[in-house]
Amino acid sequence: MTQTSDHHRRMSCSEDHTESVDCTVKPPVFLQIGDTKGDSARSGVCVVDVTLPYGKPINIEKITFKNYYTAYVTVRLLRRKAEKEGSTKWCTALTDLALMDNPHTDGGSQNYFSIHRRQMQVQPDHVESIRLILRQPSSAWRIFSLEDIRLFPHKELAPEKEVSDWLSDLIVVKQPPDLEGLPDPQTVSSSIQQMWALTEVMQANRTTASIGRFDVDGCYDINLLSLT
Amino acid sequence: MADKEKRRSAAVPSGMSAGKATKSDSDVEFLSQAGVGELLRGAILKMVEARSDDPIGFLADHFCNLASVTDSSPAGCGDEEQMNGGPVSACAQEQQHLNRALWHLRLAHHSQRSAFSNNVRVAYDLLNISACQRGGVRGGLYTQTLQCLCSEGGVPASTSAPLLRRLHCQDHEVVPYDVFRHGVLTCAVFSDYIRQSQKLYAEVCCPHEGPASRALCMAVLGTLKEALETSTGCEPDSIRYLEASAKISPNRLAQAMEGAQSRGPGGNMDAKEFENAAADLFITRVKVVF
């Protein structure tokens, strides 16, 4: 789980910028103890369902949301067995992930979170629906939820195409060219390879050390410059 | 070597000539006193490290070098000393240090990585002694070392000049170890590179004709340039090496040479121009010392 400090949007710069998929977030359902009509004692448990459009299951890359005073969250997924046919089954992807250090205090209460597929106990593939079970046992926070829930689909990495081009070049034996009067390509190639290797050795041994030719002790200190 | 030859005035030679009749005990005593065991062991270790083709020449060089080391104590006079007595001039002593440093650098080929590194370290320490208080080799001495390395490696001065322009340091500058090592290694590699390019020219130009055709030379150097320019992007090194080596495979070269025959520019290219063109490919990739 990744966590950011308050009000600071975390940019997923290292991954490619996929759009979140369209999904419907149902309003939270608070579980209640006792009669629904009589007692309105909150149990501190709330369920949020996130459904995907019919017929469009996704492979989840990550789930992001903003917390609002939820202490723990459990993620359950409704997955379809095979690609199109097959039955669906609920399974637990993550149990009681702690969003707040202490349910009574407000540390982590309004942070942004991101749950990656690697953190889940099951592979979140062919998911049709997600159920988030929120828990807040403290009586300090009677109202709690998750905001701005987004799902990001898993993209398969594009296969490397460039490698095969020159590899196939090596394998294909073209018609041997007419070498009348030309030097032997084997010996020439061998010499060129030596020269290439020597240049590579030189490049590999570059040093980052410098003799400080252009360093002037302290005079380029930005604070001093601003005084002039 | 001849100018370093000198009769040592120590007691050892006279002792040896008179000692033939002594018993074996005093022989052993004498040897251990003179420290001959250490001397010979040191010489053999050096020889194993250097693996020179000429063992006798190597040993002769080694002992000469050793002789000049023990000779050049601060109170004594160097071999090249012109004056009788008096203080050793700093210049002559520096030249001596330079000669010894170069001797060390010649011991191992740069491909023998650890031996070469050791020798560079020893050479640096030698040159450091004669330099300033700031702890580093004087810029002028460093540049001289590089010049000597290039010329001893068989590189003509005009060819090595652009390289030295990138690597040299001003006299007032202090050269730290890393820069020194980089410069020395680059010059050693460059000497090999130029020798290889001379060999390549000999292969490219047909023996029965005169200078090689310009088109052929350009084509051959062109493949090398292409291989060197293989993108250094985010690919792992192994893929980059494979890709570059595919560009200089015998097949590709045969294609390039055949193409050159029919399409290339006319005229000939002489050995010097070829060498300069090849050197240019190397030198543009040398990082400028700053």
Short mmCIF file of C-alpha atoms in Angstrom, two decimals:
data_model
loop_
_atom_site.label_atom_id
_atom_site.label_comp_id
_atom_site.label_asym_id
_atom_site.label_seq_id
_atom_site.Cartn_x
_atom_site.Cartn_y
_atom_site.Cartn_z
CA MET A 1 0.00 0.00 0.00
CA THR A 2 1.37 3.39 -0.78
CA GLN A 3 0.47 6.40 1.30
CA THR A 4 1.02 10.07 0.75
CA SER A 5 0.93 13.01 3.07
CA ASP A 6 -2.25 15.00 3.36
CA HIS A 7 -3.55 16.83 0.32
CA HIS A 8 -0.65 15.80 -1.87
CA ARG A 9 -1.66 14.06 -5.02
CA ARG A 10 0.59 11.13 -5.84
CA MET A 11 1.45 10.96 -9.52
CA SER A 12 2.08 7.52 -10.90
CA CYS A 13 5.02 8.78 -12.91
CA SER A 14 6.84 5.51 -13.21
CA GLU A 15 3.97 3.62 -14.80
CA ASP A 16 2.28 4.60 -18.00
CA HIS A 17 -0.60 6.99 -17.62
CA THR A 18 -3.58 4.76 -18.05
CA GLU A 19 -7.03 6.13 -17.56
CA SER A 20 -9.18 4.75 -14.83
CA VAL A 21 -12.03 2.62 -16.07
CA ASP A 22 -15.62 3.66 -15.83
CA CYS A 23 -17.22 2.09 -12.85
CA THR A 24 -20.20 2.71 -10.69
CA VAL A 25 -19.60 3.31 -7.02
CA LYS A 26 -22.71 2.47 -5.05
CA PRO A 27 -23.53 4.55 -1.99
CA PRO A 28 -22.09 3.11 1.21
CA VAL A 29 -24.27 0.78 3.22
CA PHE A 30 -23.71 0.98 6.92
CA LEU A 31 -24.32 -2.25 8.75
CA GLN A 32 -26.41 -1.81 11.81
CA ILE A 33 -26.95 -3.86 14.89
CA GLY A 34 -30.43 -4.56 15.96
CA ASP A 35 -33.60 -3.39 14.25
CA THR A 36 -33.10 -1.21 11.29
CA LYS A 37 -35.98 0.94 12.23
CA GLY A 38 -35.42 1.17 15.95
CA ASP A 39 -31.79 1.22 16.89
CA SER A 40 -29.61 3.43 14.92
CA ALA A 41 -26.45 2.30 16.64
CA ARG A 42 -23.68 2.25 14.16
CA SER A 43 -21.60 -0.89 14.11
CA GLY A 44 -18.64 0.81 12.58
CA VAL A 45 -18.80 -1.33 9.47
CA CYS A 46 -19.74 -0.07 6.07
CA VAL A 47 -19.82 -1.72 2.67
CA VAL A 48 -19.14 0.02 -0.62
CA ASP A 49 -19.79 -1.82 -3.85
CA VAL A 50 -18.04 -0.87 -7.04
CA THR A 51 -19.48 -2.43 -10.15
CA LEU A 52 -18.13 -2.47 -13.65
CA PRO A 53 -20.27 -2.05 -16.74
CA TYR A 54 -22.00 -5.24 -17.75
CA GLY A 55 -19.89 -7.48 -19.95
CA LYS A 56 -16.66 -5.59 -19.41
CA PRO A 57 -14.63 -7.32 -16.74
CA ILE A 58 -11.17 -5.92 -16.21
CA ASN A 59 -7.79 -7.04 -14.95
CA ILE A 60 -7.00 -4.61 -12.19
CA GLU A 61 -3.62 -2.92 -12.06
CA LYS A 62 -4.41 -0.84 -9.00
CA ILE A 63 -7.20 0.73 -6.97
CA THR A 64 -6.79 4.29 -5.75
CA PHE A 65 -8.94 6.25 -3.35
CA LYS A 66 -8.94 9.01 -0.81
CA ASN A 67 -9.62 8.03 2.74
CA TYR A 68 -12.14 9.71 4.98
CA TYR A 69 -11.65 8.45 8.50
CA THR A 70 -11.78 4.75 7.66
CA ALA A 71 -9.54 2.63 9.88
CA TYR A 72 -9.42 -0.69 8.01
CA VAL A 73 -10.51 -1.84 4.59
CA THR A 74 -11.08 -5.32 3.23
CA VAL A 75 -11.22 -5.83 -0.51
CA ARG A 76 -13.35 -8.60 -2.01
CA LEU A 77 -13.52 -9.31 -5.71
CA LEU A 78 -16.16 -10.97 -7.83
CA ARG A 79 -14.24 -12.81 -10.52
CA ARG A 80 -15.43 -14.72 -13.51
CA LYS A 81 -13.80 -18.12 -13.79
CA ALA A 82 -12.82 -18.20 -17.46
CA GLU A 83 -12.81 -15.51 -20.12
CA LYS A 84 -16.46 -15.35 -21.16
CA GLU A 85 -18.29 -18.38 -19.83
CA GLY A 86 -17.92 -19.79 -16.36
CA SER A 87 -19.38 -18.86 -13.06
CA THR A 88 -18.48 -15.94 -10.91
CA LYS A 89 -17.07 -16.26 -7.46
CA TRP A 90 -16.30 -13.91 -4.63
CA CYS A 91 -12.84 -14.00 -3.12
CA THR A 92 -10.91 -11.85 -0.70
CA ALA A 93 -8.04 -9.91 -2.17
CA LEU A 94 -6.97 -8.01 0.92
CA THR A 95 -7.99 -8.40 4.55
CA ASP A 96 -8.12 -5.52 7.02
CA LEU A 97 -5.63 -3.22 5.43
CA ALA A 98 -4.86 -0.52 8.01
CA LEU A 99 -5.37 2.98 6.67
CA MET A 100 -5.05 4.76 9.98
CA ASP A 101 -2.29 4.11 12.52
CA ASN A 102 -4.70 4.47 15.37
CA PRO A 103 -8.43 4.37 14.76
CA HIS A 104 -9.03 6.98 17.47
CA THR A 105 -6.60 9.59 16.21
CA ASP A 106 -6.65 11.22 12.82
CA GLY A 107 -3.32 9.99 11.44
CA GLY A 108 -3.92 8.79 7.89
CA SER A 109 -7.55 9.81 8.06
CA GLN A 110 -7.55 11.85 4.88
CA ASN A 111 -4.65 10.35 2.97
CA TYR A 112 -4.61 9.12 -0.61
CA PHE A 113 -3.99 5.40 -1.02
CA SER A 114 -3.18 3.08 -3.84
CA ILE A 115 -3.51 -0.71 -3.72
CA HIS A 116 -1.46 -2.48 -6.38
CA ARG A 117 -2.26 -5.86 -7.83
CA ARG A 118 0.99 -7.18 -6.39
CA GLN A 119 -0.31 -6.57 -2.88
CA MET A 120 -3.43 -8.64 -3.42
CA GLN A 121 -3.65 -12.23 -2.28
CA VAL A 122 -5.37 -13.33 -5.47
CA GLN A 123 -4.85 -12.33 -9.08
CA PRO A 124 -7.36 -9.54 -9.77
CA ASP A 125 -8.18 -10.71 -13.30
CA HIS A 126 -11.61 -10.88 -14.98
CA VAL A 127 -13.09 -8.87 -12.14
CA GLU A 128 -16.70 -7.83 -12.52
CA SER A 129 -17.39 -6.27 -9.19
CA ILE A 130 -15.50 -5.08 -6.13
CA ARG A 131 -16.73 -4.90 -2.61
CA LEU A 132 -14.89 -2.69 -0.13
CA ILE A 133 -15.66 -3.41 3.49
CA LEU A 134 -14.75 -0.42 5.63
CA ARG A 135 -14.32 -0.63 9.37
CA GLN A 136 -13.98 2.13 11.91
CA PRO A 137 -14.20 0.73 15.44
CA SER A 138 -13.61 4.05 17.17
CA SER A 139 -16.61 5.96 18.44
CA ALA A 140 -14.76 9.18 17.66
CA TRP A 141 -15.51 8.93 13.97
CA ARG A 142 -19.12 8.07 13.35
CA ILE A 143 -19.09 8.95 9.72
CA PHE A 144 -16.41 7.41 7.53
CA SER A 145 -16.05 6.49 3.89
CA LEU A 146 -13.73 6.34 0.92
CA GLU A 147 -13.80 9.02 -1.70
CA ASP A 148 -12.78 9.20 -5.33
CA ILE A 149 -12.42 5.45 -5.83
CA ARG A 150 -10.75 4.64 -9.13
CA LEU A 151 -9.79 1.42 -10.85
CA PHE A 152 -6.88 1.17 -13.25
CA PRO A 153 -6.68 -1.66 -15.74
CA HIS A 154 -3.63 -3.85 -16.17
CA LYS A 155 -1.86 -3.32 -19.45
CA GLU A 156 0.30 -6.03 -20.91
CA LEU A 157 3.78 -4.77 -21.83
CA ALA A 158 4.24 -4.38 -25.54
CA PRO A 159 6.70 -6.99 -26.75
CA GLU A 160 10.10 -5.72 -27.83
CA LYS A 161 10.08 -5.55 -31.55
CA GLU A 162 13.46 -3.94 -32.17
CA VAL A 163 15.52 -6.88 -30.93
CA SER A 164 14.28 -9.30 -33.51
CA ASP A 165 15.09 -7.08 -36.49
CA TRP A 166 18.81 -7.36 -36.31
CA LEU A 167 18.67 -10.86 -34.86
CA SER A 168 16.88 -12.09 -37.94
CA ASP A 169 19.49 -10.24 -39.95
CA LEU A 170 22.11 -12.51 -38.47
CA ILE A 171 20.17 -15.68 -39.14
CA VAL A 172 19.15 -15.06 -42.75
CA VAL A 173 21.95 -16.11 -45.02
CA LYS A 174 21.73 -13.91 -48.04
CA GLN A 175 23.35 -14.79 -51.29
CA PRO A 176 27.10 -14.40 -50.79
CA PRO A 177 28.12 -11.20 -52.54
CA ASP A 178 30.68 -11.15 -55.26
CA LEU A 179 34.00 -10.65 -53.55
CA GLU A 180 36.16 -10.38 -56.61
CA GLY A 181 39.15 -8.26 -55.83
CA LEU A 182 37.90 -7.28 -52.40
CA PRO A 183 39.72 -7.93 -49.14
CA ASP A 184 38.68 -10.93 -47.08
CA PRO A 185 35.65 -9.88 -44.99
CA GLN A 186 36.64 -12.21 -42.16
CA THR A 187 39.97 -10.53 -41.48
CA VAL A 188 38.56 -7.06 -42.00
CA SER A 189 35.66 -7.83 -39.69
CA SER A 190 38.02 -9.19 -37.07
CA SER A 191 40.12 -6.01 -37.15
CA ILE A 192 37.06 -3.79 -36.97
CA GLN A 193 35.75 -5.80 -34.04
CA GLN A 194 39.02 -5.27 -32.18
CA MET A 195 38.83 -1.55 -32.80
CA TRP A 196 35.24 -1.43 -31.66
CA ALA A 197 36.08 -3.37 -28.49
CA LEU A 198 38.99 -1.03 -27.71
CA THR A 199 36.73 2.00 -28.06
CA GLU A 200 34.19 0.38 -25.78
CA VAL A 201 36.88 -0.29 -23.17
CA MET A 202 37.85 3.36 -23.28
CA GLN A 203 34.23 4.48 -22.91
CA ALA A 204 33.55 2.06 -20.09
CA ASN A 205 36.47 3.43 -18.11
CA ARG A 206 35.34 7.01 -18.08
CA THR A 207 35.76 8.71 -14.79
CA THR A 208 33.48 11.20 -13.15
CA ALA A 209 36.39 12.77 -11.32
CA SER A 210 37.43 16.21 -12.38
CA ILE A 211 40.40 18.42 -11.66
CA GLY A 212 38.12 21.27 -10.82
CA ARG A 213 39.38 23.48 -13.62
CA PHE A 214 36.29 25.64 -13.58
CA ASP A 215 35.64 25.55 -9.86
CA VAL A 216 36.12 28.82 -8.10
CA ASP A 217 36.04 28.26 -4.37
CA GLY A 218 32.76 29.52 -3.03
CA CYS A 219 32.30 32.40 -5.44
CA TYR A 220 29.37 30.77 -7.17
CA ASP A 221 27.51 30.35 -3.94
CA ILE A 222 23.99 31.45 -4.80
CA ASN A 223 23.67 33.45 -1.60
CA LEU A 224 26.69 35.55 -2.41
CA LEU A 225 25.49 36.17 -5.93
CA SER A 226 22.22 37.57 -4.72
CA LEU A 227 24.01 40.24 -2.71
CA THR A 228 25.76 41.76 -5.73
CA MET B 1 70.18 1.40 -20.50
CA ALA B 2 73.78 2.07 -21.42
CA ASP B 3 73.77 5.46 -19.81
CA LYS B 4 72.54 3.99 -16.58
CA GLU B 5 75.28 1.46 -16.38
CA LYS B 6 77.50 2.31 -13.50
CA ARG B 7 79.95 0.53 -11.33
CA ARG B 8 78.55 0.44 -7.86
CA SER B 9 81.11 1.37 -5.28
CA ALA B 10 79.61 -0.72 -2.54
CA ALA B 11 81.58 -3.42 -0.81
CA VAL B 12 79.73 -6.22 -2.49
CA PRO B 13 81.83 -6.73 -5.66
CA SER B 14 85.11 -6.69 -3.79
CA GLY B 15 83.69 -9.05 -1.20
CA MET B 16 82.55 -11.44 -3.87
CA SER B 17 85.83 -11.59 -5.74
CA ALA B 18 87.76 -12.38 -2.59
CA GLY B 19 85.29 -14.82 -1.12
CA LYS B 20 85.77 -17.87 -3.32
CA ALA B 21 87.77 -19.81 -0.77
CA THR B 22 85.37 -19.39 2.16
CA LYS B 23 83.33 -22.19 3.66
CA SER B 24 79.64 -22.76 2.86
CA ASP B 25 78.52 -21.28 6.22
CA SER B 26 79.78 -17.84 5.43
CA ASP B 27 78.34 -18.13 1.94
CA VAL B 28 74.88 -18.47 3.41
CA GLU B 29 75.67 -15.73 5.90
CA PHE B 30 76.87 -13.45 3.17
CA LEU B 31 73.78 -14.05 1.05
CA SER B 32 71.39 -13.35 3.89
CA GLN B 33 73.33 -10.24 4.90
CA ALA B 34 73.21 -8.82 1.41
CA GLY B 35 69.47 -9.51 1.22
CA VAL B 36 69.94 -11.34 -2.05
CA GLY B 37 66.98 -13.62 -1.34
CA GLU B 38 64.63 -10.67 -1.17
CA LEU B 39 66.10 -9.13 -4.29
CA LEU B 40 65.66 -12.26 -6.34
CA ARG B 41 62.22 -12.96 -4.98
CA GLY B 42 61.11 -9.45 -5.87
CA ALA B 43 62.53 -9.82 -9.36
CA ILE B 44 60.79 -13.14 -9.95
CA LEU B 45 57.46 -11.84 -8.70
CA LYS B 46 57.67 -8.85 -11.01
CA MET B 47 58.55 -11.10 -13.89
CA VAL B 48 55.59 -13.38 -13.29
CA GLU B 49 53.30 -10.36 -13.18
CA ALA B 50 54.64 -8.84 -16.37
CA ARG B 51 55.12 -12.05 -18.37
CA SER B 52 57.40 -10.32 -20.79
CA ASP B 53 58.59 -12.02 -23.97
CA ASP B 54 62.18 -11.21 -23.22
CA PRO B 55 63.01 -12.48 -19.72
CA ILE B 56 66.70 -11.49 -19.78
CA GLY B 57 65.95 -8.00 -21.04
CA PHE B 58 63.20 -7.66 -18.49
CA LEU B 59 65.44 -8.71 -15.61
CA ALA B 60 68.19 -6.38 -16.83
CA ASP B 61 65.70 -3.51 -16.95
CA HIS B 62 64.38 -4.40 -13.54
CA PHE B 63 67.76 -4.36 -11.83
CA CYS B 64 68.73 -1.16 -13.63
CA ASN B 65 65.60 0.45 -12.35
CA LEU B 66 66.30 -0.82 -8.86
CA ALA B 67 69.82 0.56 -9.04
CA SER B 68 68.57 4.00 -9.99
CA VAL B 69 66.02 3.86 -7.16
CA THR B 70 68.61 3.26 -4.49
CA ASP B 71 70.92 5.78 -6.13
CA SER B 72 68.54 8.67 -6.07
CA SER B 73 68.36 9.22 -2.33
CA PRO B 74 67.97 12.89 -1.41
CA ALA B 75 71.60 13.28 -0.42
CA GLY B 76 73.01 11.46 -3.45
CA CYS B 77 73.34 12.40 -7.10
CA GLY B 78 71.27 11.02 -9.95
CA ASP B 79 72.81 9.35 -12.97
CA GLU B 80 71.98 12.23 -15.23
CA GLU B 81 73.43 14.72 -12.83
CA GLN B 82 75.80 17.07 -14.58
CA MET B 83 77.23 18.81 -11.55
CA ASN B 84 79.58 17.15 -9.13
CA GLY B 85 78.00 17.14 -5.74
CA GLY B 86 75.61 19.92 -4.83
CA PRO B 87 71.86 19.56 -4.61
CA VAL B 88 70.02 17.49 -7.20
CA SER B 89 68.18 19.79 -9.53
CA ALA B 90 64.46 19.35 -9.26
CA CYS B 91 64.09 19.06 -13.00
CA ALA B 92 66.49 16.16 -13.37
CA GLN B 93 64.95 14.36 -10.43
CA GLU B 94 61.52 14.84 -11.95
CA GLN B 95 62.70 13.36 -15.23
CA GLN B 96 64.06 10.41 -13.33
CA HIS B 97 60.73 9.89 -11.62
CA LEU B 98 59.04 10.16 -14.99
CA ASN B 99 61.30 7.51 -16.49
CA ARG B 100 60.67 5.16 -13.63
CA ALA B 101 56.93 5.76 -13.77
CA LEU B 102 56.95 5.01 -17.49
CA TRP B 103 58.90 1.85 -16.84
CA HIS B 104 56.23 0.70 -14.45
CA LEU B 105 53.47 1.57 -16.88
CA ARG B 106 55.12 -0.50 -19.58
CA LEU B 107 55.16 -3.64 -17.48
CA ALA B 108 51.65 -4.87 -18.03
CA HIS B 109 49.28 -4.55 -20.96
CA HIS B 110 46.08 -2.69 -20.20
CA SER B 111 44.07 -5.84 -20.76
CA GLN B 112 45.72 -7.40 -17.71
CA ARG B 113 43.37 -5.40 -15.57
CA SER B 114 44.65 -5.88 -12.01
CA ALA B 115 48.35 -5.83 -12.90
CA PHE B 116 47.86 -2.70 -14.96
CA SER B 117 45.92 -0.98 -12.17
CA ASN B 118 48.66 -1.80 -9.69
CA ASN B 119 51.28 -0.37 -11.98
CA VAL B 120 49.28 2.80 -12.54
CA ARG B 121 49.04 3.21 -8.79
CA VAL B 122 52.79 2.79 -8.37
CA ALA B 123 53.48 5.23 -11.20
CA TYR B 124 51.11 7.77 -9.71
CA ASP B 125 52.77 7.53 -6.33
CA LEU B 126 56.17 7.98 -7.93
CA LEU B 127 55.10 11.10 -9.77
CA ASN B 128 53.26 12.40 -6.74
CA ILE B 129 56.48 12.63 -4.76
CA SER B 130 57.99 15.20 -7.03
CA ALA B 131 54.89 17.32 -7.11
CA CYS B 132 53.35 19.97 -5.00
CA GLN B 133 52.00 19.94 -1.53
CA ARG B 134 48.38 19.59 -2.60
CA GLY B 135 48.56 15.83 -3.10
CA GLY B 136 48.39 15.06 -6.80
CA VAL B 137 50.50 14.93 -9.89
CA ARG B 138 51.61 18.21 -11.45
CA GLY B 139 49.66 18.90 -14.64
CA GLY B 140 52.77 19.31 -16.77
CA LEU B 141 54.24 16.01 -15.61
CA TYR B 142 50.96 14.24 -16.29
CA THR B 143 50.79 15.61 -19.82
CA GLN B 144 54.39 14.55 -20.42
CA THR B 145 53.55 11.03 -19.22
CA LEU B 146 50.70 10.83 -21.70
CA GLN B 147 52.87 12.11 -24.54
CA CYS B 148 55.55 9.53 -23.81
CA LEU B 149 52.99 6.75 -23.62
CA CYS B 150 51.55 7.66 -26.99
CA SER B 151 54.88 8.00 -28.74
CA GLU B 152 56.22 4.76 -27.22
CA GLY B 153 53.05 3.05 -28.38
CA GLY B 154 53.92 3.93 -31.94
CA VAL B 155 51.41 6.71 -32.43
CA PRO B 156 52.75 9.63 -34.49
CA ALA B 157 52.56 12.98 -32.75
CA SER B 158 50.13 14.45 -35.25
CA THR B 159 47.66 11.62 -34.68
CA SER B 160 47.82 11.77 -30.91
CA ALA B 161 47.65 15.58 -30.76
CA PRO B 162 43.83 15.83 -30.79
CA LEU B 163 43.63 13.15 -28.10
CA LEU B 164 46.11 14.95 -25.90
CA ARG B 165 44.21 18.18 -26.35
CA ARG B 166 41.25 16.46 -24.68
CA LEU B 167 43.22 14.85 -21.91
CA HIS B 168 45.99 17.28 -21.04
CA CYS B 169 46.17 19.43 -17.95
CA GLN B 170 47.80 22.79 -17.41
CA ASP B 171 51.01 22.96 -15.49
CA HIS B 172 49.45 24.69 -12.52
CA GLU B 173 46.68 22.13 -12.19
CA VAL B 174 46.79 19.18 -9.80
CA VAL B 175 45.78 15.83 -11.23
CA PRO B 176 43.99 13.41 -8.88
CA TYR B 177 44.43 9.65 -9.19
CA ASP B 178 41.20 8.94 -11.06
CA VAL B 179 41.96 11.42 -13.81
CA PHE B 180 45.54 10.16 -14.04
CA ARG B 181 44.38 6.57 -14.40
CA HIS B 182 41.78 7.49 -16.99
CA GLY B 183 44.34 9.40 -19.04
CA VAL B 184 46.92 6.66 -18.90
CA LEU B 185 44.44 3.93 -19.76
CA THR B 186 43.02 5.95 -22.64
CA CYS B 187 46.47 6.49 -24.12
CA ALA B 188 47.37 2.82 -23.76
CA VAL B 189 44.11 1.78 -25.42
CA PHE B 190 44.58 4.43 -28.12
CA SER B 191 48.02 3.06 -29.02
CA ASP B 192 46.50 -0.36 -29.53
CA TYR B 193 43.67 1.16 -31.51
CA ILE B 194 46.01 3.00 -33.89
CA ARG B 195 48.15 -0.11 -34.40
CA GLN B 196 44.98 -2.01 -35.22
CA SER B 197 43.86 0.65 -37.68
CA GLN B 198 47.23 0.49 -39.43
CA LYS B 199 46.80 -3.25 -39.70
CA LEU B 200 43.31 -2.70 -41.06
CA TYR B 201 44.57 -0.35 -43.74
CA ALA B 202 47.07 -2.97 -44.82
CA GLU B 203 44.24 -5.47 -45.12
CA VAL B 204 41.95 -3.13 -47.01
CA CYS B 205 44.41 -1.98 -49.61
CA CYS B 206 45.19 -4.74 -52.05
CA PRO B 207 48.88 -5.60 -51.88
CA HIS B 208 49.52 -5.49 -55.59
CA GLU B 209 47.99 -2.08 -56.06
CA GLY B 210 48.89 1.18 -54.45
CA PRO B 211 46.80 3.02 -51.88
CA ALA B 212 43.33 1.70 -51.10
CA SER B 213 40.25 2.97 -52.85
CA ARG B 214 38.54 5.80 -51.01
CA ALA B 215 35.13 4.18 -51.36
CA LEU B 216 36.31 0.98 -49.73
CA CYS B 217 37.97 2.78 -46.84
CA MET B 218 34.92 4.92 -46.21
CA ALA B 219 32.66 1.87 -46.30
CA VAL B 220 34.78 -0.06 -43.84
CA LEU B 221 35.13 2.85 -41.43
CA GLY B 222 31.44 3.53 -41.90
CA THR B 223 30.51 0.15 -40.45
CA LEU B 224 32.68 0.84 -37.42
CA LYS B 225 31.05 4.23 -36.99
CA GLU B 226 27.61 2.64 -37.19
CA ALA B 227 28.50 0.07 -34.57
CA LEU B 228 29.86 2.74 -32.24
CA GLU B 229 26.74 4.81 -32.65
CA THR B 230 24.41 2.01 -31.60
CA SER B 231 22.02 3.74 -29.31
CA THR B 232 23.02 3.68 -25.68
CA GLY B 233 19.45 4.05 -24.53
CA CYS B 234 17.77 2.12 -21.80
CA GLU B 235 18.69 -1.25 -23.24
CA PRO B 236 20.90 -3.45 -21.11
CA ASP B 237 24.52 -3.45 -22.20
CA SER B 238 24.45 -7.01 -23.46
CA ILE B 239 21.79 -6.20 -26.04
CA ARG B 240 23.69 -3.13 -27.13
CA TYR B 241 26.84 -5.19 -27.63
CA LEU B 242 24.98 -7.83 -29.61
CA GLU B 243 23.37 -5.22 -31.80
CA ALA B 244 26.66 -3.43 -32.42
CA SER B 245 28.51 -6.62 -33.21
CA ALA B 246 25.80 -7.58 -35.71
CA LYS B 247 26.70 -4.44 -37.63
CA ILE B 248 30.35 -5.46 -38.00
CA SER B 249 29.83 -9.12 -38.78
CA PRO B 250 31.69 -10.50 -41.82
CA ASN B 251 28.43 -10.62 -43.78
CA ARG B 252 27.67 -6.97 -43.23
CA LEU B 253 31.21 -6.00 -44.08
CA ALA B 254 31.10 -8.03 -47.27
CA GLN B 255 27.89 -6.23 -48.22
CA ALA B 256 29.34 -2.84 -47.39
CA MET B 257 32.50 -3.47 -49.38
CA GLU B 258 30.61 -4.78 -52.35
CA GLY B 259 28.31 -1.76 -52.27
CA ALA B 260 31.27 0.56 -52.05
CA GLN B 261 32.83 -0.83 -55.17
CA SER B 262 29.86 0.09 -57.29
CA ARG B 263 28.58 3.23 -55.63
CA GLY B 264 31.35 4.87 -53.66
CA PRO B 265 33.31 8.07 -54.30
CA GLY B 266 36.30 7.80 -56.57
CA GLY B 267 39.95 8.29 -55.84
CA ASN B 268 42.28 6.81 -53.29
CA MET B 269 42.92 7.23 -49.63
CA ASP B 270 46.43 7.04 -48.30
CA ALA B 271 47.48 5.46 -45.03
CA LYS B 272 47.78 8.74 -43.15
CA GLU B 273 44.31 9.92 -44.01
CA PHE B 274 42.85 6.54 -43.07
CA GLU B 275 44.66 6.60 -39.74
CA ASN B 276 43.38 10.09 -39.01
CA ALA B 277 39.82 9.14 -39.89
CA ALA B 278 39.96 6.09 -37.64
CA ALA B 279 41.57 8.08 -34.83
CA ASP B 280 38.80 10.64 -35.15
CA LEU B 281 36.16 7.98 -34.45
CA PHE B 282 37.95 7.14 -31.21
CA ILE B 283 38.85 10.62 -30.09
CA THR B 284 35.35 12.08 -30.41
CA ARG B 285 34.27 9.59 -27.78
CA VAL B 286 36.94 10.56 -25.27
CA LYS B 287 35.60 12.65 -22.45
CA VAL B 288 37.36 15.99 -22.12
CA VAL B 289 39.16 16.46 -18.82
CA PHE B 290 37.92 19.53 -17.03
#
